Coordinates of C-alpha atoms and ligand atoms in Angstrom, one line a residue:
M1 CA 55.1 253.5 166.5
S2 CA 57.6 251.9 168.9
R3 CA 61.2 252.8 169.7
V4 CA 63.7 250.4 168.3
L5 CA 67.5 250.0 168.8
V6 CA 69.6 248.4 166.1
F7 CA 72.8 247.3 167.8
R8 CA 74.5 245.8 164.9
E9 CA 74.6 247.0 161.3
L10 CA 71.5 246.0 159.3
P11 CA 71.3 246.0 155.5
V12 CA 69.9 249.3 154.3
D13 CA 66.7 247.7 152.8
Q14 CA 65.9 246.1 156.2
L15 CA 66.7 249.2 158.1
A16 CA 64.3 251.1 155.8
R17 CA 61.5 248.6 156.7
L18 CA 62.0 249.4 160.4
Q19 CA 62.3 253.2 159.8
A20 CA 59.1 253.2 157.8
V21 CA 57.0 252.3 160.9
H22 CA 59.2 252.9 164.0
E23 CA 61.5 255.4 165.6
V24 CA 64.9 253.8 165.1
T25 CA 68.3 254.4 166.7
V26 CA 71.3 252.7 165.2
A27 CA 74.1 252.4 167.8
D28 CA 76.8 249.7 168.0
P29 CA 78.0 249.3 171.6
R30 CA 81.3 247.8 170.4
K31 CA 82.2 251.1 168.8
P32 CA 83.4 253.5 171.5
D33 CA 82.0 256.5 169.7
Q34 CA 78.5 254.9 169.7
R35 CA 78.4 253.5 173.2
A36 CA 76.7 256.5 174.8
A37 CA 74.0 256.6 172.1
Y38 CA 73.5 252.8 172.7
D39 CA 73.2 253.3 176.5
A40 CA 70.7 256.2 176.1
A41 CA 68.5 254.3 173.6
L42 CA 68.5 251.1 175.6
A43 CA 66.8 252.9 178.4
E44 CA 63.9 253.9 176.1
V45 CA 63.3 251.1 173.6
E46 CA 60.6 248.5 173.2
G47 CA 62.5 246.5 170.6
L48 CA 66.1 245.4 170.0
I49 CA 67.7 243.9 166.9
G50 CA 71.3 242.8 166.5
S51 CA 73.7 240.1 167.5
S52 CA 77.0 239.1 169.1
F53 CA 76.7 241.3 172.2
K54 CA 75.6 240.6 175.7
I55 CA 72.8 243.0 176.5
D56 CA 72.1 244.1 180.1
I57 CA 68.3 244.0 180.0
A58 CA 68.2 245.5 183.5
Q59 CA 69.1 248.7 181.6
A60 CA 66.1 248.3 179.3
P61 CA 63.0 248.8 181.4
R62 CA 60.5 249.1 178.5
L63 CA 61.8 246.2 176.5
K64 CA 59.2 243.9 174.9
V65 CA 61.1 242.0 172.2
V66 CA 64.7 241.1 171.3
S67 CA 65.3 240.0 167.7
S68 CA 68.6 238.3 167.5
I69 CA 70.3 238.0 164.0
S70 CA 71.6 234.6 164.9
V71 CA 70.4 231.1 165.7
G72 CA 72.5 230.7 168.8
V73 CA 71.0 232.5 171.8
D74 CA 73.9 232.1 174.3
N75 CA 74.5 235.8 174.5
Y76 CA 71.2 236.4 176.2
D77 CA 70.2 236.0 179.8
L78 CA 67.3 233.6 179.1
A79 CA 66.1 233.4 182.7
A80 CA 65.9 237.2 183.0
L81 CA 64.0 237.5 179.6
K82 CA 61.6 234.8 180.7
A83 CA 61.0 236.4 184.1
R84 CA 60.1 239.7 182.5
G85 CA 58.0 238.2 179.7
I86 CA 60.3 239.6 177.0
L87 CA 60.0 237.8 173.6
L88 CA 63.2 236.4 172.1
C89 CA 63.3 235.8 168.4
H90 CA 66.2 234.3 166.4
T91 CA 67.0 233.1 162.8
P92 CA 67.0 229.3 162.6
G93 CA 67.0 227.5 159.3
V94 CA 68.1 230.3 156.9
L95 CA 71.8 229.8 157.8
T96 CA 71.8 226.0 158.1
E97 CA 73.3 225.1 154.7
T98 CA 75.8 227.9 154.7
T99 CA 77.1 227.0 158.2
A100 CA 77.3 223.3 157.2
D101 CA 79.3 224.4 154.1
T102 CA 81.7 226.2 156.5
I103 CA 82.1 223.2 158.7
F104 CA 82.7 221.0 155.8
A105 CA 85.3 223.4 154.4
L106 CA 87.1 223.2 157.8
I107 CA 87.0 219.4 157.6
M108 CA 88.5 219.5 154.1
A109 CA 91.1 222.2 155.1
A110 CA 92.2 220.4 158.2
S111 CA 92.4 217.0 156.6
R112 CA 94.1 218.0 153.3
R113 CA 96.2 220.8 154.9
L114 CA 94.8 223.3 152.4
V115 CA 95.7 226.5 154.2
E116 CA 99.2 225.3 154.9
L117 CA 99.8 224.1 151.4
A118 CA 98.3 227.3 149.8
Q119 CA 100.7 229.2 152.0
H120 CA 103.6 227.0 150.7
V121 CA 102.8 228.0 147.1
R122 CA 102.2 231.7 148.0
E123 CA 105.5 231.9 149.8
G124 CA 107.5 230.5 146.9
H125 CA 108.4 227.1 148.4
W126 CA 106.8 225.1 145.5
D127 CA 110.1 224.4 143.7
K128 CA 109.7 220.6 143.5
N129 CA 106.9 218.0 144.0
I130 CA 105.9 217.9 147.6
G131 CA 106.9 214.9 149.6
E132 CA 105.2 212.7 152.2
D133 CA 105.9 215.3 154.9
L134 CA 103.2 217.4 153.3
F135 CA 100.7 214.7 152.4
G136 CA 97.2 215.0 153.8
W137 CA 94.5 212.5 155.0
D138 CA 91.5 211.3 153.0
V139 CA 88.1 212.6 154.0
H140 CA 86.0 210.3 151.9
G141 CA 85.2 207.0 153.6
K142 CA 86.2 208.2 157.1
T143 CA 83.7 208.0 159.9
L144 CA 82.3 211.3 160.9
G145 CA 81.1 211.9 164.4
V146 CA 78.6 214.8 164.8
L147 CA 78.1 216.3 168.2
G148 CA 74.6 217.8 168.3
F149 CA 72.3 216.6 165.6
G150 CA 70.0 219.5 164.9
R151 CA 69.6 221.5 161.7
I152 CA 73.3 222.1 161.2
G153 CA 74.5 218.8 162.4
Q154 CA 72.2 217.0 160.1
A155 CA 73.2 219.2 157.1
V156 CA 76.9 218.3 157.8
A157 CA 75.9 214.6 158.0
R158 CA 74.1 214.8 154.7
R159 CA 77.2 216.2 153.0
A160 CA 79.4 213.5 154.6
A161 CA 77.1 210.5 154.0
L162 CA 75.7 211.3 150.6
G163 CA 78.6 213.2 149.1
F164 CA 81.7 211.6 150.6
G165 CA 80.6 208.1 151.5
M166 CA 81.3 208.6 155.2
P167 CA 79.5 206.6 157.8
V168 CA 78.1 209.0 160.4
R169 CA 77.8 208.6 164.1
Y170 CA 76.0 211.3 166.2
Y171 CA 75.5 212.4 169.7
S172 CA 72.2 214.0 170.7
R173 CA 69.8 213.7 173.6
R174 CA 67.6 211.5 171.5
A175 CA 67.8 209.5 168.3
V176 CA 66.3 211.2 165.2
E177 CA 65.2 209.9 161.8
V178 CA 66.5 212.1 159.0
P179 CA 65.0 211.7 155.6
G180 CA 67.8 210.5 153.2
L181 CA 70.1 209.3 156.0
E182 CA 68.2 206.1 156.8
G183 CA 70.8 203.5 157.9
K184 CA 73.6 206.0 157.3
A185 CA 73.7 207.8 160.7
Q186 CA 74.0 205.9 164.0
H187 CA 73.0 207.5 167.4
G188 CA 75.4 207.0 170.3
S189 CA 76.5 208.4 173.7
L190 CA 79.1 211.2 173.7
D191 CA 81.8 208.7 174.6
E192 CA 80.8 206.2 171.9
V193 CA 80.8 208.9 169.2
L194 CA 84.1 210.4 170.3
A195 CA 85.8 206.9 170.4
G196 CA 84.2 205.7 167.2
S197 CA 84.9 208.5 164.8
D198 CA 87.9 209.7 162.7
I199 CA 86.6 213.2 162.3
I200 CA 84.5 215.0 164.9
A201 CA 82.3 218.0 164.1
L202 CA 80.8 220.0 166.9
T203 CA 77.4 221.6 166.2
L204 CA 75.9 221.7 169.7
P205 CA 74.4 224.9 171.1
L206 CA 76.2 226.6 174.0
S207 CA 74.2 226.2 177.2
E208 CA 75.0 225.5 180.8
D209 CA 74.9 221.8 179.9
T210 CA 77.5 222.1 177.2
R211 CA 79.9 224.8 178.4
G212 CA 83.3 223.3 178.6
L213 CA 81.9 219.9 177.6
I214 CA 84.9 218.9 175.4
G215 CA 88.0 218.8 177.6
A216 CA 91.1 216.6 178.2
R217 CA 89.0 213.5 178.9
E218 CA 87.0 213.9 175.7
F219 CA 90.1 214.6 173.6
A220 CA 91.8 211.5 175.1
L221 CA 88.7 209.4 174.1
M222 CA 89.1 210.5 170.4
R223 CA 91.0 208.1 168.1
P224 CA 94.7 208.7 167.8
G225 CA 95.2 210.9 164.7
A226 CA 91.6 212.2 164.7
I227 CA 90.5 215.6 163.4
F228 CA 88.4 217.9 165.5
V229 CA 86.3 220.7 164.0
N230 CA 84.2 223.3 165.9
G231 CA 81.5 225.3 164.0
A232 CA 79.3 225.9 167.0
R233 CA 80.5 228.1 170.0
G234 CA 84.1 228.3 171.4
A235 CA 83.1 228.0 175.0
I236 CA 81.9 224.4 174.5
V237 CA 85.6 223.5 174.2
Q238 CA 88.4 223.7 176.8
E239 CA 90.9 225.4 174.5
D240 CA 93.9 224.5 176.6
A241 CA 93.0 220.9 176.4
L242 CA 92.6 221.1 172.6
L243 CA 96.1 222.7 172.3
A244 CA 97.6 219.9 174.5
A245 CA 95.9 217.3 172.4
L246 CA 97.4 218.9 169.2
D247 CA 100.9 219.3 170.8
S248 CA 101.0 215.7 172.0
G249 CA 100.3 214.5 168.5
H250 CA 97.1 212.7 169.7
L251 CA 95.0 214.8 167.4
R252 CA 96.2 215.1 163.8
A253 CA 94.7 218.6 163.3
A254 CA 91.8 220.9 164.2
G255 CA 89.6 223.4 162.5
L256 CA 87.9 226.2 164.5
D257 CA 85.4 228.8 163.3
V258 CA 84.6 229.9 166.9
F259 CA 86.5 230.7 170.1
A260 CA 85.9 231.3 173.7
T261 CA 87.0 234.9 173.2
E262 CA 86.3 236.6 169.9
P263 CA 88.0 238.2 168.2
L264 CA 90.9 236.0 169.2
P265 CA 93.4 237.9 171.4
L266 CA 96.6 238.9 169.5
D267 CA 98.7 236.7 171.8
S268 CA 96.4 233.6 171.6
P269 CA 98.4 230.5 170.7
L270 CA 95.3 229.4 168.7
R271 CA 96.1 232.1 166.0
S272 CA 99.3 230.4 164.8
H273 CA 99.3 226.8 165.9
P274 CA 100.6 224.8 162.9
K275 CA 98.0 222.1 163.2
L276 CA 95.1 224.4 163.5
T277 CA 93.0 226.1 160.9
A278 CA 91.3 229.1 162.5
L279 CA 88.6 231.1 160.9
P280 CA 87.1 234.4 162.1
H281 CA 83.6 233.1 163.0
I282 CA 82.3 233.0 159.4
G283 CA 79.8 230.1 159.7
S284 CA 77.0 232.1 158.1
A285 CA 79.0 234.8 156.5
T286 CA 77.9 234.8 152.9
H287 CA 76.1 237.7 151.2
E288 CA 73.0 235.7 150.6
T289 CA 72.7 234.1 154.0
R290 CA 73.5 237.3 156.0
H291 CA 70.8 239.0 154.1
R292 CA 68.3 236.2 154.7
M293 CA 69.1 236.4 158.4
A294 CA 68.5 240.1 158.4
V295 CA 65.2 239.7 156.6
L296 CA 64.0 237.1 159.1
A297 CA 65.1 239.1 162.1
T298 CA 63.4 242.2 160.7
D299 CA 60.2 240.1 160.1
N300 CA 60.4 238.9 163.7
L301 CA 60.7 242.3 165.2
L302 CA 58.0 243.9 163.0
A303 CA 55.6 241.1 163.8
A304 CA 56.2 241.2 167.5
L305 CA 55.9 245.0 167.8
A306 CA 52.6 244.8 165.7
G307 CA 51.2 242.3 168.2
R308 CA 51.4 239.4 165.7
T309 CA 53.2 236.1 166.3
P310 CA 56.7 236.4 164.8
P311 CA 57.9 233.6 162.4
A312 CA 60.8 232.4 164.6
V313 CA 60.3 232.8 168.4
Y314 CA 62.9 231.1 170.6
S315 CA 61.0 229.1 173.2
L316 CA 62.2 230.3 176.6
Ligands
NAP401 P1 69.5 223.1 166.6 O1 68.7 222.7 165.4 O2 68.7 223.6 167.8 O3 70.4 221.8 167.0 C1 71.0 221.7 168.2 C2 71.1 220.2 168.5 O4 71.9 220.0 169.7 C3 69.8 219.5 168.6 O5 69.9 218.2 168.0 C4 69.7 219.3 170.1 O6 69.0 218.1 170.4 C5 71.1 219.1 170.5 N1 71.4 219.4 171.9 C6 71.2 220.5 172.6 N2 71.6 220.5 173.8 C7 72.2 219.2 173.9 C8 72.9 218.6 175.0 N3 73.1 219.2 176.2 N4 73.4 217.3 174.8 C9 73.2 216.8 173.6 N5 72.6 217.3 172.5 C10 72.1 218.6 172.7 O7 70.5 224.2 166.3 P2 71.3 224.5 164.9 O8 70.5 225.4 164.0 O9 71.8 223.2 164.4 O10 72.5 225.4 165.5 C11 73.4 224.8 166.4 C12 74.4 225.8 167.0 O11 75.3 226.2 166.0 C13 73.8 227.1 167.4 O12 73.3 227.1 168.7 C14 74.9 228.1 167.3 O13 75.5 228.4 168.5 C15 75.9 227.4 166.3 N6 76.0 228.2 165.1 C16 77.3 228.7 164.7 C17 77.4 229.4 163.6 C18 78.8 229.9 163.2 O14 78.8 231.0 162.6 N7 79.8 229.2 163.4 C19 76.3 229.7 162.7 C20 75.1 229.2 163.1 C21 74.9 228.4 164.3 P3 67.8 218.0 171.5 O15 67.5 219.4 172.0 O16 66.7 217.4 170.7 O17 68.4 217.1 172.4

């Protein structure tokens, strides 16, 4: 039996799997009334499971494994984990299609002004046929640029190329052959993809290489009237530069699921910009996918604490 700290809510069936074999503390450090319990448990535990919180592993001297309920691992100090030989597990694959759905929903919402027009109806302004001032922009047939061409980027590209007849260009460190997308997705440099696309979808991981990667220079390279969508991590984008590109009219619209600071501060101009569709980081947030993520994260933790190889280890 090991000591385990659950630092974000787990579905009851997965919590029960852990409690059947380990001594489990549930404490969410984001909730002020649970912070002390979190700090006390961190000092004792061998295993951690949760997400969306920066853990100070210096406070966890007995830690052997961190099981993140996420695919992105930007919240963790990878060098410190590696130096101490702590295993990091994550949940790749099980959220790919759901996150691609979210990114495609943002593409559709930004291009066809869905949120703005639904609001128009809801607020009682639909008293005559809409005019050109409220028309949208076609998605089908446009060129999609995908930044980062891993699991999620490829899933977005499949939707675009196979469902919407969109030529795809992508930026990644190497060219990849994706079954079903032969001849439909063209590899290029970052600048080539930015300059050669109508709609840009960001799916890169946040790392020291990608932090702040998309700034004023990159927005200026995008085609006039382009649409920019971020379904990856907020800190990859310089948000001031994005706002400037929207305000100047260079970008037509943007859709963001993620932000440098989450939840978005109440006074953030990103909350209410008329050309911006903002979502509260819902990339993987469906009942089915969040449960699949919890199952995989629990499988990872149970395997690691039993001395077996977990199904999804992040390679440090
Ligand atoms: P993945 O399969 O690892 O794909 C990442 C891709 O980015 C790979 O093609 C990788 O290619 C490329 N890449 C990495 N660093 C790069 C760099 N510096 N320059 C160019 N290309 C680079 O990951 P995934 O499952 O698709 O997930 C991607 C990210 O989405 C996650 O890291 C996470 O932050 C985010 N995400 C967000 C949500 C949400 O709720 N909005 C949900 C899930 C995931 P190479 O390494 O081969 O070059």
